[in-house]
Coordinates of C-alpha atoms in Angstrom, one line a residue:
Chain F
M53 CA 0.4 -0.1 -0.2
N54 CA 3.0 2.5 1.2
Y55 CA 4.5 1.8 -2.6
V56 CA 1.5 2.5 -3.9
I57 CA 1.2 5.6 -2.0
A58 CA 4.3 6.6 -3.4
I59 CA 4.1 6.2 -7.3
L60 CA 1.1 8.4 -7.2
I61 CA 3.1 10.9 -5.2
G62 CA 6.1 10.3 -8.3
I63 CA 3.5 11.1 -10.4
L64 CA 1.8 13.9 -9.1
I65 CA 5.0 15.7 -8.7
G66 CA 6.2 14.8 -12.4
V67 CA 2.8 15.9 -13.5
I68 CA 3.0 19.8 -11.3
I69 CA 6.8 20.4 -13.0
A70 CA 5.6 19.0 -16.9
F71 CA 2.7 21.7 -16.5
V72 CA 5.4 23.7 -15.1
Q73 CA 7.3 24.1 -18.0
K74 CA 4.4 24.6 -19.7
S75 CA 3.3 27.2 -18.8
A76 CA 6.3 29.3 -20.2
L77 CA 4.8 29.5 -22.5
T78 CA 2.3 31.4 -22.1
S79 CA 3.0 35.3 -20.9
V80 CA 0.1 36.5 -21.8
H81 CA -2.5 37.0 -19.5
M82 CA -5.0 40.3 -18.4
Q83 CA -3.8 42.2 -14.7
H84 CA -5.8 41.0 -11.5
A85 CA -5.0 44.4 -10.4
A86 CA -3.5 48.2 -10.4
A87 CA -1.1 48.3 -7.5
E88 CA 1.7 49.3 -9.6
Y89 CA -0.5 52.4 -9.7
I90 CA -1.1 53.2 -6.3
K91 CA 0.6 56.4 -5.3
R92 CA 3.1 55.9 -3.1
N93 CA 1.9 56.6 0.8
S94 CA -1.1 57.0 -0.1
L95 CA -3.0 54.4 2.4
K96 CA -4.0 56.3 5.2
F97 CA -6.7 54.3 8.0
S98 CA -9.5 56.1 9.3
R99 CA -10.4 53.0 11.1
K100 CA -8.7 49.8 12.0
T101 CA -10.3 47.8 14.6
D102 CA -10.3 43.4 15.8
T103 CA -13.4 43.5 17.9
Y104 CA -13.6 40.6 20.0
L105 CA -16.6 38.3 19.2
Y106 CA -16.5 34.4 21.0
K107 CA -15.1 31.4 21.0
R108 CA -15.8 28.0 20.2
I109 CA -13.7 24.7 21.6
E110 CA -13.5 21.8 19.8
K111 CA -12.7 18.6 20.7
T112 CA -11.1 15.4 19.7
A113 CA -11.2 11.8 21.2
I114 CA -7.2 10.3 21.1
P115 CA -8.0 6.7 20.4
K116 CA -6.6 4.2 22.6
E117 CA -5.1 1.6 20.9
N118 CA -6.0 -2.0 22.3
K119 CA -3.3 -3.4 24.2
Chain W
M410 CA -43.0 48.8 19.4
S411 CA -41.7 50.5 16.5
G412 CA -38.0 51.9 16.2
M413 CA -36.7 49.1 17.7
T414 CA -33.2 48.1 16.8
D415 CA -32.7 43.6 15.9
Y416 CA -29.3 42.7 17.4
K417 CA -28.4 39.0 15.4
C418 CA -26.2 36.8 16.9
P419 CA -23.2 36.6 14.1
C420 CA -21.9 32.7 15.3
C421 CA -25.8 31.7 15.0
G422 CA -27.9 34.2 13.8
G423 CA -30.3 34.4 16.1
Q424 CA -31.5 38.2 18.8
I425 CA -30.1 38.5 20.9
E426 CA -30.7 40.2 24.6
F427 CA -29.3 41.7 27.4
D428 CA -28.1 39.4 30.2
S429 CA -28.8 41.1 33.4
A430 CA -26.6 38.4 35.1
S431 CA -23.4 38.3 33.0
Q432 CA -24.0 42.8 32.4
N433 CA -23.2 42.1 28.6
M434 CA -25.6 40.6 25.3
K435 CA -26.7 37.2 25.5
C436 CA -27.3 34.1 22.5
P437 CA -30.8 32.2 24.0
F438 CA -29.8 29.9 21.1
C439 CA -26.7 29.4 21.6
D440 CA -25.2 30.9 24.3
S441 CA -22.5 33.0 22.8
E442 CA -21.7 36.1 25.5
F443 CA -21.1 39.7 23.3
S444 CA -19.4 42.8 25.2
I445 CA -21.5 46.3 24.8
E446 CA -19.1 47.2 22.1
A447 CA -18.8 44.3 19.7
V448 CA -22.2 44.4 19.6
Q449 CA -21.6 48.8 18.5
E450 CA -18.1 47.5 16.5
M451 CA -21.4 45.7 14.3
Q452 CA -23.9 47.4 14.1
A453 CA -22.1 50.7 13.4
D454 CA -22.4 52.8 9.8
Q455 CA -23.8 50.6 7.2
L456 CA -21.4 49.7 4.8
S457 CA -22.2 52.2 2.3
S458 CA -22.9 51.5 -1.6
N459 CA -20.5 51.6 -3.6
D460 CA -20.3 54.5 -5.7
M461 CA -17.5 54.9 -8.6
S462 CA -17.1 58.4 -10.8
W463 CA -15.7 59.8 -13.3
D464 CA -14.4 63.1 -15.2
T465 CA -13.6 61.4 -18.0
S466 CA -12.9 65.1 -20.1
A467 CA -9.2 64.1 -22.2
G468 CA -7.7 65.1 -24.9
T469 CA -7.9 67.8 -27.2
D470 CA -8.6 70.2 -29.7
W471 CA -5.9 69.9 -32.9
Q472 CA -4.2 73.0 -34.0
P473 CA -5.3 74.1 -37.8
G474 CA -3.1 72.1 -39.9
E475 CA -1.6 70.2 -37.5
T476 CA -3.0 66.9 -39.4
E477 CA -1.7 68.6 -42.9
G478 CA -0.4 64.9 -44.1
M479 CA -1.7 63.1 -41.7
K480 CA -3.3 59.7 -43.8
I481 CA -5.9 57.0 -42.3
Y482 CA -4.8 53.4 -43.5
S483 CA -7.8 51.5 -43.1
C484 CA -7.1 46.6 -43.4
K485 CA -10.0 45.4 -45.1
S486 CA -9.3 42.3 -44.1
C487 CA -9.8 42.6 -40.6
G488 CA -11.0 46.6 -40.0
G489 CA -8.5 48.6 -38.5
E490 CA -7.2 51.7 -39.0
I491 CA -4.1 53.1 -38.1
V492 CA -3.0 56.8 -38.5
A493 CA 0.8 57.5 -40.3
D494 CA 2.0 60.7 -41.7
E495 CA 2.5 60.4 -45.7
L496 CA 6.1 59.6 -45.0
T497 CA 6.6 56.9 -43.4
G498 CA 3.3 55.3 -45.6
A499 CA 2.0 51.7 -44.6
S500 CA 1.3 48.6 -46.4
S501 CA 0.3 46.2 -44.2
C502 CA -1.6 46.3 -40.7
P503 CA -0.2 45.8 -37.4
Y504 CA -2.6 43.2 -36.2
C505 CA -3.7 40.7 -39.4
G506 CA -0.6 41.5 -42.0
N507 CA -2.9 42.6 -44.5
P508 CA -2.8 44.5 -47.0
V509 CA -3.7 48.4 -45.4
V510 CA -4.8 51.1 -47.8
I511 CA -6.2 54.7 -47.9
T512 CA -9.0 55.6 -46.6
G513 CA -9.2 59.8 -46.1
T514 CA -7.4 62.3 -44.0
F515 CA -6.3 62.5 -40.8
D516 CA -8.5 65.0 -38.6
G517 CA -11.3 65.4 -36.1
D518 CA -10.7 62.9 -33.1
L519 CA -8.8 63.5 -30.1
R520 CA -5.6 65.3 -30.3
P521 CA -3.9 63.6 -27.4
D522 CA -2.7 65.1 -23.8
L523 CA 0.9 63.5 -23.4
V524 CA 2.8 60.5 -25.4
I525 CA 5.5 58.4 -24.8
P526 CA 8.2 58.3 -27.2
F527 CA 9.7 55.2 -28.5
K528 CA 13.1 54.3 -26.2
L529 CA 13.5 50.8 -27.7
D530 CA 14.1 49.8 -31.2
K531 CA 13.5 47.5 -33.7
N532 CA 16.6 45.7 -33.8
K533 CA 16.3 46.3 -29.6
A534 CA 12.9 44.2 -30.3
K535 CA 13.8 41.5 -32.7
E536 CA 16.6 40.6 -30.6
K537 CA 14.0 40.5 -27.4
L538 CA 11.8 37.6 -29.4
K539 CA 15.3 35.9 -29.7
E540 CA 15.3 35.3 -25.9
H541 CA 11.5 35.0 -25.4
L542 CA 12.0 31.8 -27.7
K543 CA 15.5 31.1 -25.9
G544 CA 14.4 28.1 -23.0
K545 CA 11.4 27.2 -22.8
K546 CA 10.5 23.7 -23.0
F547 CA 8.1 22.4 -25.4
L548 CA 8.5 24.5 -27.6
P549 CA 8.0 22.8 -31.6
K550 CA 12.1 23.6 -32.9
A551 CA 10.6 24.2 -35.9
F552 CA 8.9 26.8 -34.9
T553 CA 11.9 28.8 -33.4
D554 CA 14.0 27.3 -37.3
Q555 CA 11.5 27.8 -39.7
N556 CA 9.2 31.0 -38.2
H557 CA 10.1 34.1 -39.5
I558 CA 8.6 38.3 -38.8
D559 CA 6.9 39.0 -40.8
E560 CA 6.8 42.2 -39.6
I561 CA 7.9 45.2 -36.4
K562 CA 5.8 47.3 -36.6
G563 CA 5.9 50.5 -34.3
V564 CA 2.7 51.6 -33.4
Y565 CA 1.3 53.2 -30.7
V566 CA -1.5 52.2 -29.4
P567 CA -4.5 54.8 -27.2
F568 CA -4.7 54.9 -24.1
W569 CA -6.7 56.2 -21.3
L570 CA -5.5 56.7 -18.1
F571 CA -7.1 56.9 -14.8
D572 CA -6.9 59.1 -11.4
A573 CA -8.5 58.6 -8.1
D574 CA -8.9 58.4 -4.5
A575 CA -11.2 55.7 -3.1
D576 CA -12.1 55.2 -0.3
G577 CA -12.8 52.2 1.4
D578 CA -14.9 50.3 3.8
I579 CA -14.3 46.2 4.8
R580 CA -15.4 44.2 7.1
Y581 CA -13.8 40.9 7.5
E582 CA -14.0 37.4 10.2
G583 CA -11.2 36.7 11.1
V584 CA -10.5 33.3 13.3
K585 CA -7.2 32.9 15.9
E586 CA -6.6 29.1 16.7
R587 CA -5.1 27.5 19.3
R588 CA -4.5 23.9 19.8
W589 CA -3.1 21.4 22.8
S590 CA -4.1 18.4 24.1
D591 CA -4.3 15.2 26.8
S592 CA -4.2 12.4 27.3
N593 CA -7.3 12.3 26.5
Y594 CA -8.1 14.9 23.2
R595 CA -7.2 16.7 21.2
Y596 CA -8.6 20.8 21.6
V597 CA -8.8 23.3 19.3
E598 CA -9.6 26.6 20.8
K599 CA -11.4 29.5 17.7
S600 CA -11.7 32.6 18.7
Y601 CA -14.2 35.1 16.4
Y602 CA -13.0 38.5 15.5
N603 CA -14.9 41.5 13.6
V604 CA -12.7 43.0 11.5
R605 CA -13.1 46.8 10.0
R606 CA -10.3 48.6 7.5
T607 CA -11.5 51.9 7.1
G608 CA -8.8 54.4 4.7
S609 CA -8.4 55.9 1.7
L610 CA -5.9 55.4 -1.5
A611 CA -5.2 57.3 -3.5
F612 CA -4.0 55.7 -8.2
E613 CA -2.8 57.7 -10.0
H614 CA -2.3 56.4 -14.3
V615 CA -3.8 53.5 -14.2
P616 CA -4.5 52.4 -18.0
V617 CA -6.8 51.1 -20.5
D618 CA -6.4 50.3 -23.6
G619 CA -8.4 51.7 -26.6
S620 CA -8.3 49.8 -29.2
S621 CA -10.6 47.4 -29.7
R622 CA -8.5 46.0 -32.3
M623 CA -5.5 45.6 -30.0
P624 CA -6.1 42.6 -27.5
D625 CA -6.6 44.5 -24.2
D626 CA -5.1 40.5 -21.9
L627 CA -1.6 41.7 -24.8
M628 CA -1.5 45.7 -24.0
E629 CA -1.7 44.6 -19.2
S630 CA 0.8 41.9 -20.7
I631 CA 3.4 44.8 -21.4
E632 CA 2.5 46.7 -18.4
P633 CA 4.0 49.3 -16.5
F634 CA 4.5 51.6 -18.4
D635 CA 6.8 55.1 -16.1
Y636 CA 4.6 58.1 -17.5
K637 CA 7.6 59.8 -15.6
D638 CA 9.3 59.9 -19.6
A639 CA 5.6 61.5 -20.6
V640 CA 5.7 64.2 -22.4
T641 CA 3.4 66.8 -24.3
F642 CA 1.8 65.5 -27.2
E643 CA 2.9 67.0 -30.6
K644 CA 3.1 65.3 -34.1
A645 CA 6.6 65.4 -34.4
Y646 CA 7.1 62.6 -32.7
L647 CA 4.8 60.4 -34.6
S648 CA 6.8 60.7 -37.3
G649 CA 8.3 56.8 -38.3
Y650 CA 5.7 55.1 -36.3
L651 CA 2.5 54.2 -36.6
A652 CA -0.7 55.4 -34.7
D653 CA -3.9 53.4 -33.8
R654 CA -7.0 55.1 -33.6
Y655 CA -9.3 55.2 -30.5
D656 CA -12.6 53.8 -31.2
V657 CA -13.4 53.1 -27.3
T658 CA -14.2 56.0 -25.4
A659 CA -12.8 57.2 -22.0
E660 CA -16.7 56.3 -20.5
Q661 CA -16.3 52.1 -22.2
S662 CA -12.4 52.2 -20.2
I663 CA -14.2 53.1 -16.9
D664 CA -15.1 49.2 -16.4
R665 CA -12.2 47.7 -16.1
A666 CA -10.4 51.0 -14.2
N667 CA -12.6 50.7 -11.5
H668 CA -12.6 47.3 -10.7
R669 CA -8.8 46.8 -11.4
I670 CA -7.9 50.5 -8.6
E671 CA -11.4 48.2 -6.3
Q672 CA -9.9 44.9 -6.2
S673 CA -6.0 46.9 -5.9
V674 CA -7.8 48.7 -2.6
I675 CA -9.6 45.4 -1.2
D676 CA -5.8 43.3 -1.9
T677 CA -4.1 46.4 0.0
F678 CA -6.3 46.4 2.9
R679 CA -7.0 42.4 2.8
D680 CA -3.2 42.5 3.8
S681 CA -3.5 44.7 6.6
V682 CA -5.6 42.0 8.5
V683 CA -2.6 39.4 10.3
G684 CA -2.4 37.3 13.5
Y685 CA -5.0 35.2 12.6
S686 CA -5.6 32.1 10.8
Q687 CA -8.8 32.6 8.6
V688 CA -10.3 35.7 7.0
T689 CA -13.3 36.0 5.3
E690 CA -14.3 39.4 3.8
K691 CA -18.2 39.8 4.7
G692 CA -18.6 43.3 3.0
N693 CA -16.6 46.1 1.1
A694 CA -17.7 49.0 0.0
I695 CA -15.7 51.6 -2.4
Q696 CA -16.0 54.7 -3.6
L697 CA -14.3 56.9 -6.4
H698 CA -12.9 60.7 -5.9
N699 CA -11.3 62.6 -8.1
G700 CA -12.2 60.5 -11.0
K701 CA -10.3 61.1 -13.6
A702 CA -8.7 60.5 -17.5
Q703 CA -6.4 61.6 -19.2
Y704 CA -5.5 60.4 -23.5
V705 CA -2.2 59.7 -24.4
L706 CA -0.3 57.4 -26.8
Y707 CA 2.4 54.7 -25.6
P708 CA 4.6 52.9 -27.4
V709 CA 4.0 50.0 -28.9
W710 CA 6.5 46.9 -31.4
I711 CA 3.6 44.1 -32.7
L712 CA 5.2 41.4 -34.6
N713 CA 3.3 39.6 -36.6
T714 CA 5.1 36.0 -37.3
T715 CA 3.2 32.9 -39.1
W716 CA 3.8 29.3 -38.6
N717 CA 2.1 26.6 -39.9
D718 CA -0.9 28.7 -41.0
Q719 CA -1.5 29.9 -38.3
K720 CA -1.3 33.4 -36.5
F721 CA 0.7 34.8 -33.8
L722 CA 1.2 38.2 -32.1
F723 CA 3.5 39.2 -29.9
A724 CA 4.2 42.8 -28.8
M725 CA 7.4 44.6 -26.9
N726 CA 6.9 48.0 -24.8
G727 CA 8.9 50.4 -26.5
Q728 CA 10.1 52.4 -23.3
T729 CA 10.9 48.9 -20.9
G730 CA 11.1 46.3 -23.8
K731 CA 9.7 44.3 -21.7
F732 CA 8.7 41.0 -24.3
V733 CA 5.7 39.1 -24.1
G734 CA 3.9 36.7 -26.9
N735 CA 1.8 32.9 -26.1
L736 CA 3.8 31.2 -27.9
P737 CA 2.6 27.0 -29.1
L738 CA 2.7 23.4 -27.6
D739 CA 4.3 20.8 -29.3
K740 CA 2.1 18.5 -27.1
A741 CA 4.3 14.9 -28.3
A742 CA 7.1 16.5 -26.6
F743 CA 5.0 18.2 -23.0
L744 CA 3.6 14.4 -22.9
K745 CA 6.7 12.7 -23.1
A746 CA 8.5 15.1 -20.8
M747 CA 5.4 14.5 -18.5
A748 CA 5.7 10.5 -18.4
L749 CA 9.6 11.1 -17.2
Y750 CA 8.9 12.6 -15.1
S751 CA 6.5 11.1 -13.7
T752 CA 8.8 8.2 -14.0
V753 CA 12.0 9.0 -12.1
C754 CA 9.8 10.7 -10.0
A755 CA 8.1 7.9 -8.8
V756 CA 11.4 5.6 -8.6
I757 CA 11.7 8.3 -5.9
A758 CA 9.4 7.7 -4.4
C759 CA 9.5 4.3 -4.2
I760 CA 13.1 3.9 -2.7
I761 CA 12.3 7.1 0.2
A762 CA 9.7 4.4 1.1
Y763 CA 11.2 0.7 1.0
F764 CA 13.7 2.9 2.4
M765 CA 11.4 4.3 6.0
G766 CA 9.4 0.8 5.6
S767 CA 12.9 -1.1 6.0

């Protein structure tokens, strides 16, 4: 079973490498935003609040091995 | 009673009430408790609706006699129209490579406010193309050997540049996690926060190309242009080059500028929300002020090439030299390489599994 998982992981890595190299053929795409056109030092916050609301605790039992 | 405000529990959505025992607001459905300040913060000014408006009066009128000698060349194949002075002339369309003919004298269009003159020449464009093809895996060898540059053309592309001040008001839910365990259980404590960011950000010279024939993704790919080299437009700059006529107005370009500015505000504000394992945006409102547009010409080298009956279009930023253009894929080489990489990686993974097992 371990070898099956190892083979699958190996194949996945090989496929990823091939697709990364393929992506170098594409260089044309729309820009996501306008980050290069932000005026330097123009960012000013008038409100920056982080207000605590509530908390939740989840607990999961640790399986015990039968001896 | 009229005028009462409903306070909704951010955890389960039920109506929360004041609990006299704890002196906090409490949800009777899920037992969550909130301080008065937290509830007031949640109820604070509703996010105002998005409002993005622009002053799009850009460009000026040509001076009398200024357009003398400038001709319009039209392509019967793709409908492209370019402008060139009669000395430069134009014989083929920069977009599709087909012949163009003079169809009229240029006048009546808007005069650009500014222009960035060409800084790099045709030889540089050819050099950059060679660099662009070098080292690309899965590029058909025949493409590099056989492709011929049909034409390289220096074209001044019309752009609308947008300046604006953006006010943003964005709300997030932030979650901090703490994990621990004892002999019987694993615990995950999640603390929930109401995060609010309100502020302003200024933008200048956000470009949107004003030509429907020039692919938008190609023009955005060669960004950025450096505005500091922009000079007041003079007809002399066009000499030796072609100029595309704008056929997309500033009003039509606004949506694209709005979208990019909005995204940048969202990204920049999001970068200020730190220290959480999970952040979810709950709502945003962005308003633009002092929005104005300028009409400018930016320098672009356009290269057409034909290979295997397919046309490929490359572009180089005539100011910075940034070169872009999609290249064809050799499918057989790609599949062979993928099979080889997968085999090698699978073998290595099995060897690692063997040593881990023994």
